[in-house]
Amino acid sequence: MNLKKYFCLGILLLSLLTGCKDSNMTGLAVKTQTQPTIERIIGQPSTAVDEISIGTFNIQIFGKKKREKDDVMKRLVDIVDDYDIIAIQEFRDKTEETVPYFLSKINEKEGNNYSVIASERLGRSSSKERYAFYYDNKRIEFLNLSFTFPDTEDLFEREPFIAYFKAKEGNFDFYLVNIHTKPDDVEKEIRNLAKVKAYILQKHPEDGDVIFLGDFNADGNYFNEESDVLGEQYFWAVPNDFDTTVARSDRTFDRIIFLKEFTLEDFAYKSGVDRFEKRWPELSYDEMKKISDHYPVWVKFRIDKDSQ
């Protein structure tokens, strides 16, 4: 009896290991799903009819001094108009003139028709910042909803800024959550993005496509990039091997994250870092640092698959 029992167990184990193709043998077939590999791109996003590009860019201390540098402003315009929509961090300007001024410079370029949605000045300290989304009106529609996360528990140095958009073609609509974390509180602030997600879905359950993007400071001494602080339900679309900073050290500070359940089906599996030396090989290291200490990063999403 025992010999027969062990023989049957052996047959069962062998079937499970080798995989059973007979659909009638219920419970023995092993189904595996492989996730496509992310196409890693160094450079700006290309234009595709069935995809949109979403970027994020920390433009270091973007205020009066930077906007008076004509060569830097021209390069910033050249960067932004390669994106269908891009989140910007680190506007520092008490007069609040830089956000609209930058829009005017973008639209001076022939063929451009961009708009901007921006937050108020945010931050606990006197060095406050504004977030902004610049988007191409030919490709993106703003759905008349933007707000700052009501941070009643003081979870964030700068409260995340949220806006709702859709691709003008196709059926992809989505929330973008713009954030610049405090270096000393990176893990705590990233973990609390789950509360931001919960708030958005509670108030606006009609769409689960919530995309977090910005300067997360998610590397180096600030953060263990191998940690799974948000859990397996989130997809980190900017890989850890991307260097997103101009400094000679290799750091992946800038990130784009979304919920697998709702948004993975829309992801085109294309991610990029828009390195200045790729665009302008003639620039010196010091000239690149005048633009910013961060590179833009971006992802592509399909506009024809959205079911949420």
mmCIF file of C-alpha atoms in Angstrom:
data_model
loop_
_atom_site.group_PDB
_atom_site.id
_atom_site.type_symbol
_atom_site.label_atom_id
_atom_site.label_comp_id
_atom_site.label_asym_id
_atom_site.label_seq_id
_atom_site.Cartn_x
_atom_site.Cartn_y
_atom_site.Cartn_z
ATOM 1 C CA MET A 1 0.000 0.000 0.000
ATOM 2 C CA ASN A 2 2.769 2.419 0.917
ATOM 3 C CA LEU A 3 4.723 1.544 -2.224
ATOM 4 C CA LYS A 4 1.708 2.327 -4.393
ATOM 5 C CA LYS A 5 1.168 5.576 -2.493
ATOM 6 C CA TYR A 6 4.756 6.709 -3.042
ATOM 7 C CA PHE A 7 4.597 5.688 -6.692
ATOM 8 C CA CYS A 8 1.488 7.825 -7.256
ATOM 9 C CA LEU A 9 3.043 10.769 -5.454
ATOM 10 C CA GLY A 10 6.108 10.426 -7.656
ATOM 11 C CA ILE A 11 4.019 10.503 -10.824
ATOM 12 C CA LEU A 12 2.141 13.576 -9.569
ATOM 13 C CA LEU A 13 5.362 15.427 -8.743
ATOM 14 C CA LEU A 14 6.875 14.563 -12.125
ATOM 15 C CA SER A 15 3.797 15.899 -13.899
ATOM 16 C CA LEU A 16 3.931 19.172 -11.995
ATOM 17 C CA LEU A 17 7.617 19.674 -12.704
ATOM 18 C CA THR A 18 7.472 18.928 -16.420
ATOM 19 C CA GLY A 19 4.172 20.710 -17.022
ATOM 20 C CA CYS A 20 1.087 18.960 -18.277
ATOM 21 C CA LYS A 21 -0.409 19.951 -21.629
ATOM 22 C CA ASP A 22 -3.504 17.798 -21.276
ATOM 23 C CA SER A 23 -6.321 20.175 -20.348
ATOM 24 C CA ASN A 24 -8.402 17.247 -19.073
ATOM 25 C CA MET A 25 -5.968 16.658 -16.203
ATOM 26 C CA THR A 26 -7.313 19.479 -14.087
ATOM 27 C CA GLY A 27 -4.943 20.817 -11.442
ATOM 28 C CA LEU A 28 -1.774 19.446 -13.036
ATOM 29 C CA ALA A 29 -1.232 22.067 -15.728
ATOM 30 C CA VAL A 30 1.131 24.846 -14.656
ATOM 31 C CA LYS A 31 0.423 28.254 -16.195
ATOM 32 C CA THR A 32 3.169 30.864 -16.204
ATOM 33 C CA GLN A 33 2.950 34.499 -17.283
ATOM 34 C CA THR A 34 6.009 36.423 -18.337
ATOM 35 C CA GLN A 35 6.160 40.197 -18.068
ATOM 36 C CA PRO A 36 7.605 42.044 -21.066
ATOM 37 C CA THR A 37 11.037 43.550 -20.614
ATOM 38 C CA ILE A 38 11.198 47.330 -20.304
ATOM 39 C CA GLU A 39 12.869 48.946 -23.291
ATOM 40 C CA ARG A 40 15.478 51.259 -21.749
ATOM 41 C CA ILE A 41 16.155 54.356 -23.836
ATOM 42 C CA ILE A 42 18.808 57.036 -23.426
ATOM 43 C CA GLY A 43 17.412 60.163 -25.054
ATOM 44 C CA GLN A 44 14.101 61.903 -25.592
ATOM 45 C CA PRO A 45 10.872 60.036 -26.400
ATOM 46 C CA SER A 46 9.874 59.504 -30.005
ATOM 47 C CA THR A 47 6.407 60.408 -31.279
ATOM 48 C CA ALA A 48 3.903 57.602 -31.830
ATOM 49 C CA VAL A 49 0.245 57.925 -32.806
ATOM 50 C CA ASP A 50 -0.924 55.189 -30.429
ATOM 51 C CA GLU A 51 1.211 56.252 -27.442
ATOM 52 C CA ILE A 52 1.734 59.297 -25.249
ATOM 53 C CA SER A 53 4.900 60.342 -23.459
ATOM 54 C CA ILE A 54 4.725 61.325 -19.789
ATOM 55 C CA GLY A 55 7.840 62.856 -18.261
ATOM 56 C CA THR A 56 9.084 64.346 -15.025
ATOM 57 C CA PHE A 57 11.865 66.873 -14.546
ATOM 58 C CA ASN A 58 13.308 68.570 -11.469
ATOM 59 C CA ILE A 59 14.545 71.898 -12.871
ATOM 60 C CA GLN A 60 16.915 72.880 -10.105
ATOM 61 C CA ILE A 61 15.955 76.130 -8.301
ATOM 62 C CA PHE A 62 13.874 77.432 -11.203
ATOM 63 C CA GLY A 63 13.298 81.106 -10.520
ATOM 64 C CA LYS A 64 14.335 84.582 -11.615
ATOM 65 C CA LYS A 65 18.072 83.880 -11.998
ATOM 66 C CA LYS A 66 17.567 80.860 -14.222
ATOM 67 C CA ARG A 67 14.885 82.399 -16.398
ATOM 68 C CA GLU A 68 17.221 85.318 -17.177
ATOM 69 C CA LYS A 69 19.735 82.931 -18.790
ATOM 70 C CA ASP A 70 18.627 82.853 -22.426
ATOM 71 C CA ASP A 71 20.738 79.855 -23.433
ATOM 72 C CA VAL A 72 19.422 77.782 -20.517
ATOM 73 C CA MET A 73 15.815 78.776 -21.205
ATOM 74 C CA LYS A 74 16.139 77.778 -24.854
ATOM 75 C CA ARG A 75 17.391 74.345 -23.862
ATOM 76 C CA LEU A 76 14.611 73.912 -21.293
ATOM 77 C CA VAL A 77 12.044 74.752 -23.971
ATOM 78 C CA ASP A 78 13.648 72.246 -26.346
ATOM 79 C CA ILE A 79 13.310 69.579 -23.655
ATOM 80 C CA VAL A 80 9.700 70.231 -22.664
ATOM 81 C CA ASP A 81 8.286 70.359 -26.173
ATOM 82 C CA ASP A 82 9.413 66.780 -26.779
ATOM 83 C CA TYR A 83 6.835 65.569 -24.236
ATOM 84 C CA ASP A 84 3.083 65.253 -24.473
ATOM 85 C CA ILE A 85 2.928 66.082 -20.774
ATOM 86 C CA ILE A 86 5.677 66.676 -18.230
ATOM 87 C CA ALA A 87 5.667 67.227 -14.467
ATOM 88 C CA ILE A 88 8.084 69.880 -13.194
ATOM 89 C CA GLN A 89 9.436 70.228 -9.665
ATOM 90 C CA GLU A 90 11.375 72.954 -7.862
ATOM 91 C CA PHE A 91 9.887 76.222 -9.081
ATOM 92 C CA ARG A 92 11.223 78.630 -6.441
ATOM 93 C CA ASP A 93 9.911 82.113 -7.033
ATOM 94 C CA LYS A 94 8.105 84.276 -4.467
ATOM 95 C CA THR A 95 6.640 86.391 -7.267
ATOM 96 C CA GLU A 96 5.180 83.255 -8.932
ATOM 97 C CA GLU A 97 6.163 84.692 -12.324
ATOM 98 C CA THR A 98 8.375 81.836 -13.516
ATOM 99 C CA VAL A 99 5.620 79.285 -14.214
ATOM 100 C CA PRO A 100 3.693 81.510 -16.673
ATOM 101 C CA TYR A 101 6.910 82.969 -18.098
ATOM 102 C CA PHE A 102 8.168 79.491 -18.937
ATOM 103 C CA LEU A 103 4.856 78.711 -20.653
ATOM 104 C CA SER A 104 5.178 81.849 -22.777
ATOM 105 C CA LYS A 105 8.695 80.826 -23.838
ATOM 106 C CA ILE A 106 7.503 77.309 -24.714
ATOM 107 C CA ASN A 107 4.711 78.692 -26.889
ATOM 108 C CA GLU A 108 7.032 81.130 -28.651
ATOM 109 C CA LYS A 109 8.502 78.138 -30.444
ATOM 110 C CA GLU A 110 6.818 77.607 -33.794
ATOM 111 C CA GLY A 111 4.029 75.037 -33.738
ATOM 112 C CA ASN A 112 3.761 74.797 -29.961
ATOM 113 C CA ASN A 113 0.431 75.043 -28.155
ATOM 114 C CA TYR A 114 1.003 74.131 -24.516
ATOM 115 C CA SER A 115 -0.917 74.848 -21.322
ATOM 116 C CA VAL A 116 0.091 74.594 -17.671
ATOM 117 C CA ILE A 117 -1.585 73.546 -14.431
ATOM 118 C CA ALA A 118 0.355 74.584 -11.317
ATOM 119 C CA SER A 119 0.070 74.318 -7.554
ATOM 120 C CA GLU A 120 0.377 77.069 -4.990
ATOM 121 C CA ARG A 121 3.733 77.469 -3.232
ATOM 122 C CA LEU A 122 4.190 74.480 -0.923
ATOM 123 C CA GLY A 123 6.529 73.445 1.876
ATOM 124 C CA ARG A 124 7.078 73.601 5.618
ATOM 125 C CA SER A 125 10.160 75.815 5.387
ATOM 126 C CA SER A 126 10.580 79.318 4.004
ATOM 127 C CA SER A 127 12.063 77.779 0.831
ATOM 128 C CA LYS A 128 8.749 76.883 -0.774
ATOM 129 C CA GLU A 129 8.270 75.300 -4.193
ATOM 130 C CA ARG A 130 5.569 75.015 -6.828
ATOM 131 C CA TYR A 131 4.704 71.942 -8.860
ATOM 132 C CA ALA A 132 3.515 72.228 -12.457
ATOM 133 C CA PHE A 133 2.266 70.122 -15.359
ATOM 134 C CA TYR A 134 2.974 71.413 -18.872
ATOM 135 C CA TYR A 135 0.995 69.631 -21.561
ATOM 136 C CA ASP A 136 0.572 69.744 -25.336
ATOM 137 C CA ASN A 137 -3.005 70.743 -26.173
ATOM 138 C CA LYS A 138 -2.802 68.827 -29.443
ATOM 139 C CA ARG A 139 -2.316 65.553 -27.572
ATOM 140 C CA ILE A 140 -3.575 65.989 -23.995
ATOM 141 C CA GLU A 141 -6.797 67.327 -22.463
ATOM 142 C CA PHE A 142 -7.025 68.633 -18.901
ATOM 143 C CA LEU A 143 -10.226 67.321 -17.285
ATOM 144 C CA ASN A 144 -10.801 70.372 -15.069
ATOM 145 C CA LEU A 145 -9.736 68.710 -11.848
ATOM 146 C CA SER A 146 -6.597 69.561 -9.887
ATOM 147 C CA PHE A 147 -5.941 69.732 -6.161
ATOM 148 C CA THR A 148 -3.285 69.524 -3.490
ATOM 149 C CA PHE A 149 -3.442 66.476 -1.241
ATOM 150 C CA PRO A 150 -5.033 67.582 2.073
ATOM 151 C CA ASP A 151 -2.124 66.639 4.326
ATOM 152 C CA THR A 152 -3.856 66.915 7.697
ATOM 153 C CA GLU A 153 -1.307 64.534 9.298
ATOM 154 C CA ASP A 154 1.706 66.494 7.993
ATOM 155 C CA LEU A 155 3.056 63.454 6.132
ATOM 156 C CA PHE A 156 4.909 65.385 3.435
ATOM 157 C CA GLU A 157 7.396 68.244 3.327
ATOM 158 C CA ARG A 158 5.588 69.413 0.193
ATOM 159 C CA GLU A 159 2.091 68.043 -0.301
ATOM 160 C CA PRO A 160 1.667 66.128 -3.573
ATOM 161 C CA PHE A 161 -0.141 67.987 -6.354
ATOM 162 C CA ILE A 162 -2.689 66.023 -8.378
ATOM 163 C CA ALA A 163 -4.310 66.709 -11.757
ATOM 164 C CA TYR A 164 -6.600 64.695 -14.034
ATOM 165 C CA PHE A 165 -5.908 64.354 -17.773
ATOM 166 C CA LYS A 166 -6.793 62.262 -20.796
ATOM 167 C CA ALA A 167 -5.245 61.559 -24.155
ATOM 168 C CA LYS A 168 -7.215 63.374 -26.866
ATOM 169 C CA GLU A 169 -7.090 60.285 -29.053
ATOM 170 C CA GLY A 170 -7.898 56.866 -27.654
ATOM 171 C CA ASN A 171 -9.387 56.216 -24.219
ATOM 172 C CA PHE A 172 -6.549 56.679 -21.709
ATOM 173 C CA ASP A 173 -7.413 59.003 -18.817
ATOM 174 C CA PHE A 174 -5.229 59.259 -15.736
ATOM 175 C CA TYR A 175 -4.309 61.118 -12.556
ATOM 176 C CA LEU A 176 -0.779 62.466 -12.245
ATOM 177 C CA VAL A 177 0.617 62.959 -8.741
ATOM 178 C CA ASN A 178 3.593 65.333 -8.699
ATOM 179 C CA ILE A 179 5.955 65.030 -5.720
ATOM 180 C CA HIS A 180 9.371 66.166 -4.482
ATOM 181 C CA THR A 181 10.261 64.262 -1.319
ATOM 182 C CA LYS A 182 12.314 65.576 1.567
ATOM 183 C CA PRO A 183 15.709 63.780 1.521
ATOM 184 C CA ASP A 184 15.594 63.046 5.262
ATOM 185 C CA ASP A 185 12.112 61.485 5.032
ATOM 186 C CA VAL A 186 12.191 59.648 1.712
ATOM 187 C CA GLU A 187 11.014 56.226 2.866
ATOM 188 C CA LYS A 188 8.228 57.670 5.013
ATOM 189 C CA GLU A 189 6.969 59.941 2.248
ATOM 190 C CA ILE A 190 7.074 57.209 -0.405
ATOM 191 C CA ARG A 191 5.212 54.830 1.907
ATOM 192 C CA ASN A 192 2.543 57.465 2.482
ATOM 193 C CA LEU A 193 1.855 57.755 -1.225
ATOM 194 C CA ALA A 194 -0.457 54.804 -0.591
ATOM 195 C CA LYS A 195 -2.627 57.204 1.441
ATOM 196 C CA VAL A 196 -2.645 59.651 -1.457
ATOM 197 C CA LYS A 197 -3.776 56.861 -3.765
ATOM 198 C CA ALA A 198 -6.509 55.833 -1.325
ATOM 199 C CA TYR A 199 -7.721 59.427 -1.056
ATOM 200 C CA ILE A 200 -7.914 59.842 -4.834
ATOM 201 C CA LEU A 201 -9.781 56.572 -5.359
ATOM 202 C CA GLN A 202 -12.168 57.331 -2.496
ATOM 203 C CA LYS A 203 -13.044 60.758 -3.849
ATOM 204 C CA HIS A 204 -12.904 59.816 -7.539
ATOM 205 C CA PRO A 205 -13.445 56.051 -7.894
ATOM 206 C CA GLU A 206 -14.264 56.308 -11.583
ATOM 207 C CA ASP A 207 -10.607 55.953 -12.615
ATOM 208 C CA GLY A 208 -7.869 53.819 -11.082
ATOM 209 C CA ASP A 209 -5.031 55.083 -13.267
ATOM 210 C CA VAL A 210 -2.995 56.983 -10.667
ATOM 211 C CA ILE A 211 0.590 57.730 -11.721
ATOM 212 C CA PHE A 212 3.103 59.079 -9.194
ATOM 213 C CA LEU A 213 6.063 60.939 -10.632
ATOM 214 C CA GLY A 214 8.717 63.382 -9.552
ATOM 215 C CA ASP A 215 11.948 63.703 -7.625
ATOM 216 C CA PHE A 216 11.637 60.902 -5.079
ATOM 217 C CA ASN A 217 15.289 61.117 -3.923
ATOM 218 C CA ALA A 218 14.934 57.336 -4.076
ATOM 219 C CA ASP A 219 18.565 56.210 -4.030
ATOM 220 C CA GLY A 220 21.940 56.714 -2.368
ATOM 221 C CA ASN A 221 22.064 57.547 1.328
ATOM 222 C CA TYR A 222 18.428 58.634 1.283
ATOM 223 C CA PHE A 223 16.783 55.350 0.291
ATOM 224 C CA ASN A 224 17.490 51.662 -0.245
ATOM 225 C CA GLU A 225 16.338 51.211 -3.826
ATOM 226 C CA GLU A 226 15.963 47.453 -3.295
ATOM 227 C CA SER A 227 13.322 47.931 -0.597
ATOM 228 C CA ASP A 228 9.700 47.150 -1.401
ATOM 229 C CA VAL A 229 8.299 50.029 0.592
ATOM 230 C CA LEU A 230 5.026 50.303 -1.356
ATOM 231 C CA GLY A 231 4.438 46.591 -1.845
ATOM 232 C CA GLU A 232 4.086 44.384 -4.894
ATOM 233 C CA GLN A 233 0.932 46.080 -6.140
ATOM 234 C CA TYR A 234 2.983 49.028 -7.441
ATOM 235 C CA PHE A 235 5.123 49.057 -10.585
ATOM 236 C CA TRP A 236 8.308 51.132 -10.660
ATOM 237 C CA ALA A 237 8.585 52.098 -14.327
ATOM 238 C CA VAL A 238 11.981 53.823 -14.055
ATOM 239 C CA PRO A 239 14.513 51.019 -13.445
ATOM 240 C CA ASN A 240 17.113 51.223 -10.688
ATOM 241 C CA ASP A 241 19.948 51.147 -13.214
ATOM 242 C CA PHE A 242 18.969 54.530 -14.697
ATOM 243 C CA ASP A 243 21.214 57.426 -13.664
ATOM 244 C CA THR A 244 18.841 60.394 -13.401
ATOM 245 C CA THR A 245 21.277 62.975 -12.014
ATOM 246 C CA VAL A 246 23.930 65.103 -13.695
ATOM 247 C CA ALA A 247 26.386 64.560 -10.830
ATOM 248 C CA ARG A 248 29.239 62.143 -11.474
ATOM 249 C CA SER A 249 27.737 59.677 -8.996
ATOM 250 C CA ASP A 250 25.132 57.220 -10.296
ATOM 251 C CA ARG A 251 21.739 57.883 -8.681
ATOM 252 C CA THR A 252 18.140 57.043 -9.616
ATOM 253 C CA PHE A 253 16.404 59.836 -7.729
ATOM 254 C CA ASP A 254 13.589 60.496 -10.201
ATOM 255 C CA ARG A 255 10.807 57.938 -10.495
ATOM 256 C CA ILE A 256 7.485 57.093 -12.108
ATOM 257 C CA ILE A 257 5.261 54.607 -10.238
ATOM 258 C CA PHE A 258 1.738 53.286 -10.794
ATOM 259 C CA LEU A 259 -0.644 50.545 -9.667
ATOM 260 C CA LYS A 260 -0.246 47.300 -11.578
ATOM 261 C CA GLU A 261 -3.924 46.430 -11.218
ATOM 262 C CA PHE A 262 -5.163 49.437 -13.148
ATOM 263 C CA THR A 263 -2.336 50.812 -15.277
ATOM 264 C CA LEU A 264 0.077 48.031 -16.228
ATOM 265 C CA GLU A 265 -2.104 47.134 -19.208
ATOM 266 C CA ASP A 266 -1.608 50.669 -20.562
ATOM 267 C CA PHE A 267 2.164 50.762 -20.089
ATOM 268 C CA ALA A 268 4.057 50.516 -23.394
ATOM 269 C CA TYR A 269 7.136 49.088 -21.605
ATOM 270 C CA LYS A 270 9.292 51.986 -22.742
ATOM 271 C CA SER A 271 11.209 54.102 -20.223
ATOM 272 C CA GLY A 272 13.894 56.679 -20.817
ATOM 273 C CA VAL A 273 16.304 59.121 -19.259
ATOM 274 C CA ASP A 274 16.769 62.277 -21.323
ATOM 275 C CA ARG A 275 20.485 62.899 -20.811
ATOM 276 C CA PHE A 276 21.819 66.325 -21.767
ATOM 277 C CA GLU A 277 25.022 64.955 -23.316
ATOM 278 C CA LYS A 278 22.881 62.863 -25.685
ATOM 279 C CA ARG A 279 21.018 65.967 -26.873
ATOM 280 C CA TRP A 280 23.971 68.333 -26.823
ATOM 281 C CA PRO A 281 27.313 66.481 -27.016
ATOM 282 C CA GLU A 282 29.152 69.796 -27.206
ATOM 283 C CA LEU A 283 28.163 70.852 -23.667
ATOM 284 C CA SER A 284 30.708 70.723 -20.869
ATOM 285 C CA TYR A 285 29.841 69.257 -17.481
ATOM 286 C CA ASP A 286 29.553 72.758 -15.980
ATOM 287 C CA GLU A 287 27.260 73.882 -18.811
ATOM 288 C CA MET A 288 24.990 70.898 -18.231
ATOM 289 C CA LYS A 289 24.742 71.707 -14.517
ATOM 290 C CA LYS A 290 23.416 75.172 -15.407
ATOM 291 C CA ILE A 291 20.350 73.494 -16.911
ATOM 292 C CA SER A 292 19.669 71.331 -13.853
ATOM 293 C CA ASP A 293 21.243 68.779 -11.556
ATOM 294 C CA HIS A 294 18.630 66.241 -12.722
ATOM 295 C CA TYR A 295 17.803 64.737 -16.105
ATOM 296 C CA PRO A 296 14.199 64.338 -17.228
ATOM 297 C CA VAL A 297 12.878 60.779 -17.100
ATOM 298 C CA TRP A 298 9.874 59.512 -19.010
ATOM 299 C CA VAL A 299 7.633 56.583 -19.873
ATOM 300 C CA LYS A 300 5.269 55.778 -22.739
ATOM 301 C CA PHE A 301 1.651 54.667 -22.343
ATOM 302 C CA ARG A 302 -0.694 53.116 -24.886
ATOM 303 C CA ILE A 303 -3.833 55.176 -25.445
ATOM 304 C CA ASP A 304 -6.016 52.407 -26.889
ATOM 305 C CA LYS A 305 -6.177 49.830 -24.073
ATOM 306 C CA ASP A 306 -7.561 51.606 -21.016
ATOM 307 C CA SER A 307 -10.268 49.708 -19.147
ATOM 308 C CA GLN A 308 -10.174 51.713 -15.894
#
